[in-house]
XYZ file of C-alpha atoms in Angstrom:
670
model
C -19.361 24.512 25.885
C -18.662 20.777 26.016
C -14.911 21.339 26.036
C -15.062 24.151 28.582
C -17.173 22.017 30.883
C -14.768 19.073 30.776
C -11.556 21.124 31.063
C -9.437 18.183 29.934
C -8.119 16.491 26.837
C -10.153 13.950 24.858
C -8.234 11.557 22.640
C -8.992 9.488 19.586
C -6.434 7.405 17.708
C -5.073 10.431 15.862
C -6.646 13.548 17.390
C -6.306 14.999 20.871
C -8.643 17.774 22.007
C -7.335 20.098 24.735
C -8.901 22.976 26.659
C -6.610 25.218 28.705
C -7.190 25.458 32.428
C -6.115 28.103 34.910
C -2.382 27.445 34.757
C -0.705 30.859 34.328
C 1.794 31.406 31.520
C 0.929 28.150 29.711
C 2.315 28.402 26.164
C 1.155 26.506 23.124
C 4.461 24.610 23.002
C 4.203 23.600 26.678
C 0.587 22.512 26.296
C 1.274 20.434 23.188
C 4.436 18.907 24.637
C 2.469 17.815 27.709
C 0.046 15.907 25.488
C 2.732 13.897 23.730
C 3.827 10.419 24.838
C 6.122 10.394 27.860
C 9.193 9.542 25.814
C 8.844 12.915 24.101
C 6.943 14.734 26.813
C 9.703 14.892 29.404
C 10.834 18.305 30.481
C 14.129 17.723 28.722
C 13.929 16.736 25.076
C 16.427 14.271 23.729
C 19.608 15.833 22.431
C 18.564 15.145 18.821
C 15.078 16.620 19.349
C 16.516 19.702 21.083
C 18.918 20.257 18.168
C 16.095 19.976 15.620
C 14.019 22.430 17.686
C 16.835 25.020 17.686
C 17.271 24.703 13.925
C 13.553 25.226 13.287
C 13.383 28.289 15.540
C 16.484 29.784 13.907
C 14.939 29.312 10.461
C 11.850 31.187 11.617
C 14.076 34.182 12.442
C 15.416 34.320 8.883
C 14.105 37.436 7.126
C 13.404 35.578 3.893
C 11.605 32.656 5.529
C 9.594 35.027 7.730
C 7.931 36.417 4.622
C 7.561 33.045 2.885
C 4.481 30.866 3.113
C 4.596 28.594 6.172
C 4.559 25.552 3.860
C 7.845 26.698 2.262
C 9.884 27.361 5.436
C 10.959 23.875 6.464
C 11.687 20.541 4.859
C 11.177 17.340 6.808
C 14.357 15.539 5.825
C 15.621 15.625 9.412
C 12.243 15.013 11.064
C 11.884 11.660 12.843
C 9.618 9.005 11.367
C 7.533 6.295 12.963
C 10.399 3.825 12.729
C 12.537 5.920 15.040
C 12.386 5.990 18.842
C 12.524 9.792 18.976
C 9.021 11.034 18.097
C 7.979 14.438 16.791
C 8.250 17.336 19.244
C 5.727 20.139 19.713
C 7.719 22.537 17.519
C 7.949 19.948 14.736
C 4.193 19.394 14.912
C 3.712 23.169 14.638
C 6.021 23.229 11.599
C 3.967 20.455 10.016
C 0.752 22.387 10.699
C -0.720 19.662 12.905
C -2.026 22.036 15.628
C -5.302 23.990 15.402
C -6.499 26.734 17.774
C -9.807 28.329 18.792
C -9.800 31.165 21.369
C -12.207 31.074 24.283
C -13.941 34.155 22.884
C -14.952 32.367 19.662
C -18.277 30.502 19.459
C -17.969 26.719 19.601
C -20.563 26.278 16.859
C -18.946 26.410 13.354
C -22.212 27.740 11.955
C -21.728 30.838 14.113
C -18.179 31.396 12.886
C -16.313 29.293 15.428
C -13.724 27.753 13.146
C -10.257 26.772 14.434
C -7.208 28.261 12.713
C -3.936 26.484 12.051
C -0.975 27.387 14.251
C 2.627 27.637 13.051
C 6.053 27.752 14.686
C 5.875 31.478 15.656
C 2.816 30.563 17.742
C 4.867 28.255 19.979
C 5.299 31.012 22.557
C 1.646 32.107 22.465
C 0.210 32.127 26.004
C -3.106 30.316 26.409
C -5.886 31.561 28.657
C -8.536 29.518 30.379
C -10.934 28.004 27.860
C -8.664 28.285 24.814
C -9.015 25.172 22.651
C -6.289 23.189 20.854
C -6.733 20.288 18.441
C -3.640 18.153 18.010
C -3.267 15.705 15.105
C -0.711 13.188 16.298
C 0.622 11.201 14.672
C 0.011 13.271 11.556
C -0.197 11.553 8.204
C 3.316 11.553 6.831
C 4.609 11.525 3.245
C 8.417 11.477 3.723
C 8.871 10.191 0.161
C 8.669 13.857 -0.850
C 12.328 14.117 0.248
C 13.402 11.406 -2.207
C 13.014 13.749 -5.208
C 14.734 16.901 -6.416
C 11.897 19.360 -7.022
C 14.169 21.951 -8.580
C 15.664 19.805 -11.354
C 14.356 18.362 -14.575
C 13.990 14.662 -15.246
C 16.825 14.806 -17.782
C 19.225 16.599 -15.418
C 19.298 13.661 -13.001
C 18.785 10.769 -15.424
C 21.565 8.215 -15.048
C 23.285 10.089 -12.210
C 23.017 7.226 -9.743
C 22.887 8.482 -6.171
C 21.180 11.832 -6.845
C 17.514 12.291 -6.076
C 15.476 12.065 -9.272
C 14.368 15.346 -10.804
C 10.635 15.734 -11.423
C 10.323 18.800 -13.664
C 9.119 18.015 -17.197
C 8.775 21.617 -18.380
C 8.984 25.117 -16.900
C 8.041 28.503 -18.333
C 8.586 31.338 -15.871
C 7.303 33.974 -18.308
C 3.940 32.280 -18.879
C 3.846 31.043 -15.298
C 3.728 27.259 -15.067
C 5.763 24.211 -14.104
C 4.815 20.709 -15.221
C 6.078 17.923 -12.983
C 6.021 14.156 -13.100
C 4.107 13.715 -9.846
C 5.378 10.692 -7.924
C 3.022 8.012 -6.709
C 1.584 8.389 -3.209
C 2.097 12.115 -2.642
C -0.766 14.591 -2.127
C -0.734 17.665 -4.340
C -1.912 19.986 -1.537
C -1.362 20.201 2.194
C -3.604 18.077 4.392
C -5.371 19.005 7.612
C -2.380 17.679 9.585
C 0.592 18.182 7.251
C 1.384 21.244 5.116
C 5.033 20.403 4.388
C 5.005 17.014 2.661
C 3.131 17.607 -0.594
C 3.852 18.519 -4.200
C 2.924 22.216 -4.025
C 5.018 22.818 -0.896
C 8.024 20.946 -2.314
C 7.933 22.952 -5.548
C 7.518 26.164 -3.536
C 10.603 25.393 -1.429
C 12.622 24.613 -4.555
C 11.619 27.930 -6.149
C 12.414 29.793 -2.932
C 15.913 28.280 -2.913
C 16.415 28.993 -6.604
C 15.347 32.642 -6.285
C 16.942 33.234 -2.882
C 19.500 35.866 -3.927
C 17.141 38.241 -5.813
C 14.419 37.773 -3.169
C 16.794 38.691 -0.342
C 17.949 41.724 -2.287
C 14.344 42.789 -2.846
C 13.522 42.361 0.876
C 16.578 44.389 1.911
C 15.724 47.229 -0.461
C 12.141 47.266 0.688
C 13.077 47.301 4.378
C 15.604 50.122 3.869
C 13.079 52.161 1.920
C 10.433 51.729 4.599
C 12.757 52.906 7.376
C 12.798 56.388 5.876
C 10.343 58.553 7.802
C 8.466 60.225 4.935
C 4.787 60.719 4.294
C 5.207 58.792 1.029
C 6.578 55.744 2.840
C 3.891 55.983 5.503
C 1.292 55.664 2.757
C 3.330 52.843 1.232
C 3.472 50.972 4.552
C -0.306 51.254 4.961
C -0.828 49.961 1.436
C 1.528 46.998 2.011
C -0.335 46.053 5.176
C -3.589 46.030 3.233
C -2.363 43.737 0.472
C 0.892 41.829 0.308
C 1.775 39.595 -2.618
C 3.468 36.296 -1.710
C 7.184 35.920 -2.369
C 6.459 32.701 -4.253
C 3.086 32.129 -5.885
C 2.101 28.459 -6.116
C -1.281 27.166 -7.215
C -2.498 23.880 -8.677
C -5.466 24.382 -11.010
C -5.371 20.714 -11.998
C -6.606 17.907 -9.725
C -4.704 14.635 -9.292
C -5.398 12.087 -6.566
C -2.721 11.254 -4.017
C -2.196 7.749 -5.380
C -2.218 8.830 -9.037
C 1.098 9.637 -10.705
C 2.101 11.517 -13.830
C 1.897 14.938 -15.448
C 0.684 17.657 -13.119
C 0.406 21.406 -13.753
C 1.559 23.889 -11.116
C 0.946 27.570 -11.694
C 3.569 30.115 -10.626
C 1.471 33.090 -11.739
C -2.090 33.911 -10.765
C -3.015 34.792 -14.363
C -2.029 31.357 -15.655
C -3.866 29.613 -12.786
C -7.061 31.434 -13.754
C -6.529 30.700 -17.464
C -5.866 26.964 -17.025
C -8.768 26.480 -14.612
C -11.025 28.099 -17.212
C -9.711 25.701 -19.895
C -10.625 22.730 -17.716
C -14.134 24.033 -17.013
C -14.787 24.706 -20.682
C -13.439 21.278 -21.641
C -16.055 19.466 -19.569
C -18.863 21.760 -20.741
C -17.879 21.374 -24.419
C -17.665 17.580 -24.191
C -21.122 17.395 -22.623
C -22.430 19.465 -25.536
C -20.761 17.073 -28.028
C -18.462 19.781 -29.362
C -15.635 18.798 -31.657
C -12.432 17.763 -29.856
C -10.632 20.757 -31.349
C -12.964 23.122 -29.479
C -11.401 22.029 -26.189
C -8.246 23.869 -25.210
C -6.831 21.056 -23.063
C -6.573 17.276 -23.476
C -5.451 14.735 -20.890
C -4.566 11.104 -21.538
C -4.023 8.478 -18.857
C -2.335 5.099 -18.732
C -3.721 2.496 -16.397
C -3.106 -1.158 -15.690
C -6.422 -2.962 -15.324
C -7.429 -6.324 -13.895
C -8.848 -8.913 -16.280
C -11.056 -11.501 -14.636
C -11.791 -15.096 -15.526
C -15.426 -16.140 -15.667
C -17.199 -12.772 -15.508
C -20.906 -13.361 -15.971
C -23.580 -11.281 -17.646
C -27.034 -10.836 -16.172
C -28.181 -13.792 -18.293
C -25.479 -16.041 -16.811
C -23.164 -16.053 -19.851
C -19.567 -16.546 -18.709
C -16.597 -14.914 -20.446
C -13.006 -16.042 -20.729
C -9.989 -13.775 -20.292
C -9.507 -13.627 -24.064
C -13.135 -12.578 -24.570
C -12.764 -9.830 -21.970
C -9.606 -8.554 -23.658
C -11.390 -8.686 -27.012
C -14.109 -6.454 -25.535
C -11.468 -3.933 -24.469
C -9.843 -3.981 -27.903
C -13.232 -3.366 -29.493
C -13.622 -0.182 -27.428
C -10.298 1.073 -28.783
C -10.938 -0.011 -32.378
C -14.357 1.621 -32.580
C -13.334 4.748 -30.671
C -16.764 5.147 -29.128
C -17.291 7.243 -26.013
C -17.946 5.253 -22.838
C -20.638 6.963 -20.780
C -21.611 6.520 -17.135
C -23.409 8.630 -14.556
C -21.963 9.634 -11.191
C -24.072 9.882 -8.060
C -23.525 13.200 -6.219
C -22.003 12.223 -2.898
C -19.099 13.155 -0.632
C -18.563 9.486 0.160
C -15.902 7.339 -1.443
C -15.941 5.077 -3.319
C -18.390 6.790 -5.638
C -21.329 5.143 -7.384
C -21.174 4.966 -11.209
C -24.137 3.728 -13.250
C -24.947 3.192 -16.921
C -28.255 4.985 -16.255
C -28.933 8.506 -15.037
C -31.137 7.785 -12.044
C -32.119 11.423 -11.563
C -31.156 14.874 -12.810
C -28.490 15.391 -10.126
C -26.269 12.572 -11.433
C -23.273 13.917 -13.397
C -22.390 12.615 -16.862
C -18.947 10.971 -17.185
C -17.257 10.498 -20.565
C -14.033 8.796 -21.567
C -12.584 7.073 -24.611
C -10.276 4.025 -24.779
C -7.426 4.956 -27.136
C -5.267 1.823 -27.086
C -4.906 -1.567 -25.405
C -1.538 -3.260 -24.869
C -0.428 -6.858 -24.459
C -1.916 -9.065 -21.726
C 0.236 -10.273 -18.821
C -0.804 -13.305 -16.802
C -0.439 -13.111 -13.042
C -1.075 -16.801 -12.323
C 0.291 -19.887 -13.984
C 4.049 -19.374 -14.174
C 7.045 -18.244 -12.140
C 7.193 -14.981 -14.108
C 3.483 -14.390 -13.419
C 3.986 -14.940 -9.681
C 6.851 -12.448 -9.683
C 4.729 -9.842 -11.471
C 1.861 -10.359 -9.035
C 4.150 -9.802 -6.061
C 5.413 -6.444 -7.336
C 2.067 -5.053 -8.514
C 0.302 -5.666 -5.201
C 1.868 -4.866 -1.837
C 0.560 -8.116 -0.389
C -0.158 -11.237 -2.445
C -3.409 -11.785 -0.590
C -4.616 -8.324 -1.610
C -4.930 -9.342 -5.275
C -8.610 -9.718 -6.237
C -9.227 -13.503 -6.362
C -10.983 -13.342 -9.745
C -8.146 -11.358 -11.399
C -5.856 -13.619 -13.439
C -4.256 -11.143 -15.865
C -3.469 -7.454 -16.284
C -3.341 -5.302 -19.380
C -2.303 -1.690 -20.006
C -4.973 0.646 -21.355
C -4.605 4.225 -22.565
C -7.611 6.458 -21.937
C -8.560 9.963 -23.025
C -10.443 11.665 -20.223
C -13.233 13.776 -21.729
C -14.886 15.013 -18.541
C -13.158 15.624 -15.224
C -15.162 13.927 -12.468
C -13.855 12.659 -9.142
C -12.469 9.100 -9.439
C -13.843 9.004 -12.991
C -11.408 6.590 -14.660
C -11.316 4.356 -11.590
C -15.097 4.223 -11.305
C -15.925 3.876 -15.000
C -13.386 1.137 -15.684
C -14.578 -0.764 -12.621
C -18.178 -0.437 -13.817
C -17.057 -1.947 -17.141
C -15.502 -4.925 -15.333
C -11.866 -3.740 -15.469
C -10.864 -2.285 -12.069
C -7.442 -0.664 -11.829
C -4.618 -2.616 -10.227
C -4.215 -1.554 -6.596
C -7.577 0.211 -6.355
C -9.080 -0.984 -3.064
C -12.149 1.249 -3.393
C -13.225 -0.011 -6.810
C -12.275 -3.703 -6.786
C -8.646 -3.661 -7.932
C -7.306 -4.823 -4.574
C -8.609 -6.469 -1.423
C -8.454 -4.380 1.732
C -6.102 -5.990 4.230
C -5.856 -5.635 8.025
C -3.427 -2.976 9.275
C -1.000 -5.685 10.343
C -0.719 -6.894 6.747
C -0.028 -3.520 5.136
C 3.476 -2.841 3.968
C 5.600 0.067 5.127
C 8.270 2.091 3.389
C 11.864 2.509 4.563
C 10.767 5.040 7.161
C 8.133 2.813 8.702
C 5.247 4.841 7.275
C 2.258 2.674 6.378
C 1.831 2.539 2.598
C -1.432 2.060 0.692
C -1.696 -0.162 -2.368
C 0.046 1.319 -5.409
C -2.603 2.567 -7.837
C -1.747 1.812 -11.466
C -2.951 5.124 -12.901
C -0.783 7.762 -14.551
C -1.509 10.983 -16.417
C 0.811 10.242 -19.355
C -0.009 13.015 -21.824
C -1.032 16.643 -21.467
C -1.833 19.064 -24.287
C -3.086 22.612 -23.933
C -3.276 25.896 -25.799
C -0.725 28.349 -24.479
C -2.197 31.703 -23.412
C -1.587 35.202 -24.645
C -1.890 37.735 -21.833
C -3.822 40.951 -22.443
C -5.047 43.752 -20.197
C -8.783 43.973 -19.589
C -10.316 46.556 -17.262
C -7.024 46.985 -15.454
C -6.417 43.236 -14.954
C -4.100 40.955 -16.905
C -5.973 37.924 -18.240
C -5.010 34.983 -20.404
C -6.749 34.281 -23.713
C -6.327 31.247 -25.956
C -3.636 31.390 -28.614
C -3.249 28.892 -31.469
C -0.010 27.451 -30.006
C -0.383 23.921 -28.664
C 1.981 22.694 -25.950
C 2.283 18.917 -25.657
C 4.044 16.788 -23.034
C 4.198 13.032 -22.678
C 5.668 10.401 -20.332
C 6.574 7.112 -21.997
C 7.029 5.094 -18.810
C 4.784 4.526 -15.806
C 5.952 3.097 -12.481
C 4.851 -0.378 -13.580
C 6.515 -0.270 -17.033
C 9.874 -1.777 -15.925
C 7.979 -4.613 -14.241
C 6.133 -5.495 -17.444
C 9.352 -5.256 -19.437
C 11.085 -7.608 -17.023
C 8.167 -10.027 -17.265
C 8.404 -10.011 -21.060
C 12.182 -10.550 -21.052
C 12.224 -13.321 -18.441
C 8.956 -15.085 -19.244
C 9.115 -18.819 -18.746
C 9.406 -21.251 -21.612
C 6.619 -22.959 -23.535
C 5.630 -25.228 -20.674
C 4.579 -22.245 -18.563
C 3.241 -19.880 -21.243
C -0.194 -18.499 -20.443
C -1.574 -15.874 -22.847
C -0.261 -13.490 -25.474
C -1.555 -11.415 -28.366
C -0.769 -14.309 -30.731
C -2.868 -16.585 -28.528
C -5.764 -14.115 -28.742
C -5.511 -14.180 -32.531
C -5.386 -17.992 -32.615
C -8.518 -18.190 -30.497
C -10.354 -15.825 -32.827
C -9.301 -17.935 -35.830
C -10.613 -21.085 -34.176
C -13.926 -19.405 -33.499
C -14.199 -18.636 -37.216
C -13.612 -22.233 -38.352
C -16.143 -23.143 -41.017
C -17.319 -26.647 -41.740
C -15.210 -27.502 -44.751
C -17.426 -30.312 -45.917
C -20.812 -28.679 -45.316
C -21.386 -28.022 -49.028
C -20.593 -31.618 -49.811
C -22.992 -32.749 -47.080
C -25.739 -30.487 -48.486
C -25.243 -32.172 -51.879
C -25.695 -35.622 -50.385
C -22.041 -36.599 -50.518
C -21.261 -39.337 -48.049
C -19.087 -38.429 -45.080
C -17.764 -41.097 -42.754
C -19.496 -41.099 -39.375
C -18.484 -44.320 -37.670
C -16.305 -44.267 -34.579
C -13.337 -45.497 -36.556
C -13.316 -42.351 -38.695
C -13.769 -39.862 -35.827
C -10.728 -38.848 -33.786
C -10.482 -40.455 -30.332
C -12.921 -39.016 -27.798
C -10.145 -38.840 -25.189
C -6.443 -38.346 -25.720
C -4.171 -37.466 -22.789
C -0.464 -36.735 -22.588
C 1.395 -37.883 -19.460
C 2.255 -35.202 -16.910
C 0.713 -31.799 -16.190
C -0.563 -30.368 -19.470
C -3.190 -27.991 -20.750
C -6.479 -29.507 -21.819
C -9.612 -28.448 -23.712
C -13.103 -29.878 -23.907
C -14.599 -29.597 -27.395
C -18.263 -29.902 -28.381
C -18.813 -31.159 -31.952
C -22.182 -30.975 -33.729
C -23.408 -32.123 -37.076
C -26.795 -31.945 -38.729
C -29.267 -34.501 -37.344
C -26.565 -36.005 -35.119
C -26.354 -35.783 -31.327
C -23.492 -33.620 -30.013
C -20.180 -35.269 -29.171
C -17.551 -34.051 -26.733
C -13.814 -34.580 -26.981
C -11.163 -34.140 -24.264
C -7.601 -33.403 -25.265
C -4.448 -32.687 -23.258
C -1.065 -32.250 -24.881
C 2.376 -30.891 -24.183
C 3.712 -28.058 -26.380
C 5.980 -30.330 -28.450
C 3.048 -32.558 -29.398
C 0.586 -29.837 -30.373
C 3.008 -27.296 -31.798
C 2.605 -24.502 -29.264
C 2.192 -23.553 -25.599
C -1.427 -22.384 -25.585
C -4.841 -23.987 -25.211
C -5.614 -22.936 -28.795
C -2.706 -25.113 -29.947
C -4.142 -28.110 -28.078
C -7.545 -27.614 -29.724
C -6.471 -26.767 -33.269
C -5.779 -30.218 -34.769
C -8.971 -31.744 -33.350
C -11.149 -28.891 -34.621
C -9.551 -29.063 -38.086
C -10.091 -32.831 -38.260
C -13.711 -32.555 -37.129
C -14.353 -29.778 -39.654
C -13.112 -32.023 -42.464
C -15.698 -34.595 -41.342
C -18.559 -32.106 -41.468
C -18.712 -31.177 -37.790
C -19.030 -27.681 -36.406
C -16.937 -27.464 -33.230
C -16.861 -25.233 -30.166
C -14.214 -25.146 -27.452
C -16.318 -25.057 -24.290
C -13.419 -24.391 -21.934
C -10.207 -25.806 -20.620
C -7.709 -26.020 -17.825
C -5.058 -28.604 -16.986
C -4.944 -32.358 -16.556
C -2.335 -33.986 -14.352
C -2.176 -37.497 -15.827
C -0.122 -40.322 -14.401
C -1.706 -43.612 -15.459
C -4.143 -44.736 -14.181
C -5.125 -41.414 -12.555
C -6.127 -38.131 -14.239
C -6.813 -35.005 -12.199
C -8.705 -32.157 -13.930
C -8.435 -28.546 -12.670
C -7.588 -24.919 -13.552
C -8.823 -22.731 -16.401
C -7.899 -21.482 -19.858
C -7.082 -17.827 -20.407
C -8.450 -18.104 -23.920
C -11.524 -20.328 -23.520
C -12.442 -20.000 -19.853
C -12.809 -22.739 -17.271
C -14.037 -26.067 -18.601
C -16.656 -28.260 -16.980
C -14.103 -30.350 -15.083
C -16.708 -32.756 -13.715
C -17.949 -33.502 -17.237
C -14.376 -33.844 -18.530
C -13.572 -36.348 -15.760
C -16.691 -38.361 -16.640
C -15.773 -38.448 -20.356
C -12.239 -39.585 -19.481
C -13.532 -42.491 -17.419
C -16.209 -43.553 -19.947
C -14.569 -42.916 -23.306
C -10.810 -43.299 -22.901
C -10.806 -47.006 -23.739
C -8.528 -47.552 -20.738
C -9.150 -48.120 -17.060
C -8.499 -44.540 -15.959
C -10.079 -43.059 -12.862
C -10.498 -39.294 -12.919
C -10.876 -36.646 -10.211
C -11.528 -32.926 -10.552
C -11.234 -29.618 -8.695
C -13.628 -26.803 -9.635
C -11.874 -24.189 -7.455
C -11.414 -20.769 -9.058
C -8.023 -19.129 -9.480
C -6.043 -22.373 -9.906
C -4.071 -22.491 -13.128
């Protein structure tokens, strides 16, 4: 009643509500066109818009397209985008499915059945009566990147062909009834409330319609000719066809994959396979929750993700962890193969809440397993790191400030909850790169967001890919008159070796700066672990009363600095019944034999061990030393951030020279 009372349009940023007045002969197209901006709402469309309108209307008259699903009738390759001065017309909005309709006779309360229906191009000429309601989504959310791929070709068919659109099909079995595609980043798998054309299912449907055009047209012609015969048999046949009509192209997606997730995605081209695969997924989750053996599950999905590694994460007791310690924790998950368990709060809101405790019986159990952990890649501290940062995040400022490295992780998803990998990894302290909702990116103002070549606003790129899919192929049998799929013993397995970020990591590895700018590597992780296992070589001798030199002349210098900007460590040395001593060392790679903080610390720790001291590297960073000034700042990937204030004090008091020291405790400086 609200809309009828106001008899006018109400606008939000993206939605316009319209109620028809008393104007006679007002069509849907006229009403919608009148609501568009003046540049597109003039009585005469631009020449380009008028041409596009004619093409769309002609396509709707095609016998094949008339019987096809509305999502398969048009592609948007010629549609204008937000970068162009010629906006979408009313007919183009109808083709996109951006217009919804509720007749005046329908109740306005959804609870009483008053639900708007989507209008399509054939409805353009529909005449509205007073009180009819239209909802216009303009501008609709657009995904024009769908036109950058060939949805009818395999990946191998277009590999290395240069100018051709990349094929996306990984596997196709028309007899069983499925297509597996490499879903591109940023595309929805289904139509949205304002766009039914630019999504994976619609694109695959159009490709199949084109591929099967000849036999489908022949079938339609034969059917139409047969139905023109005036026989009682055909009259019964016509009535039966009106009651139930199978689609020309069957497309269904029993698997779920978020818009910003890429990778292997199953599309069903037969209803029987859709039912079979959906059942596999349901049983998988139920079996995992009952701790069934992995072999009992008929489908397995593995994901690759690139996660953020933070410097200085703190436990509830205040213990701080270095990057190397965080990576070591990840590697332990993979080595032990234990299931990581969290609980998901039931909510329609996003982001979701994941907890290590089940707070009540409605919280859903989430299970995953870390299968492997790759090499770490620094994103601060070198030219190569800066380059990597700039390609992983759309805007440099959107990188989480505490994130200083990224690492690729492979995960087996055991249960299939909404946002499960994103939420669980974030709860473990490793949010996914580009994930604004769960801490892998900082939300930026609209003015800072990037756009693609068409001017469409782009979200952050989420570093999550379904990289491996395995399932038991079905055997189809007839049960009670229906064809159903049952599990066979034939496993089908598909895998993608590269994610969208793989070339970026490969480029980083091949162009990484020299020793002076090295940050962290797997060899550095191993060196750090070795240093942490250093035993006091002379402890047995000390226990036996053997004399060990303890005067200052025997100990290494408390402070030793190399000129220039170099990595430094602060080392705490302890020995029975002696007060602790701290040593500050900075060195360039040629002096210490390597580019990492572990190389700077190694010789001092070895020397102290030979003197009966047990040593701990308390942290590190960099020292910019130009006599007589030393400036202490930054952090160590391997040992964490040192106490720069304490290091500066030791330099001034124990260097034996008149050095004045300053420090900067700011986070994120390398």
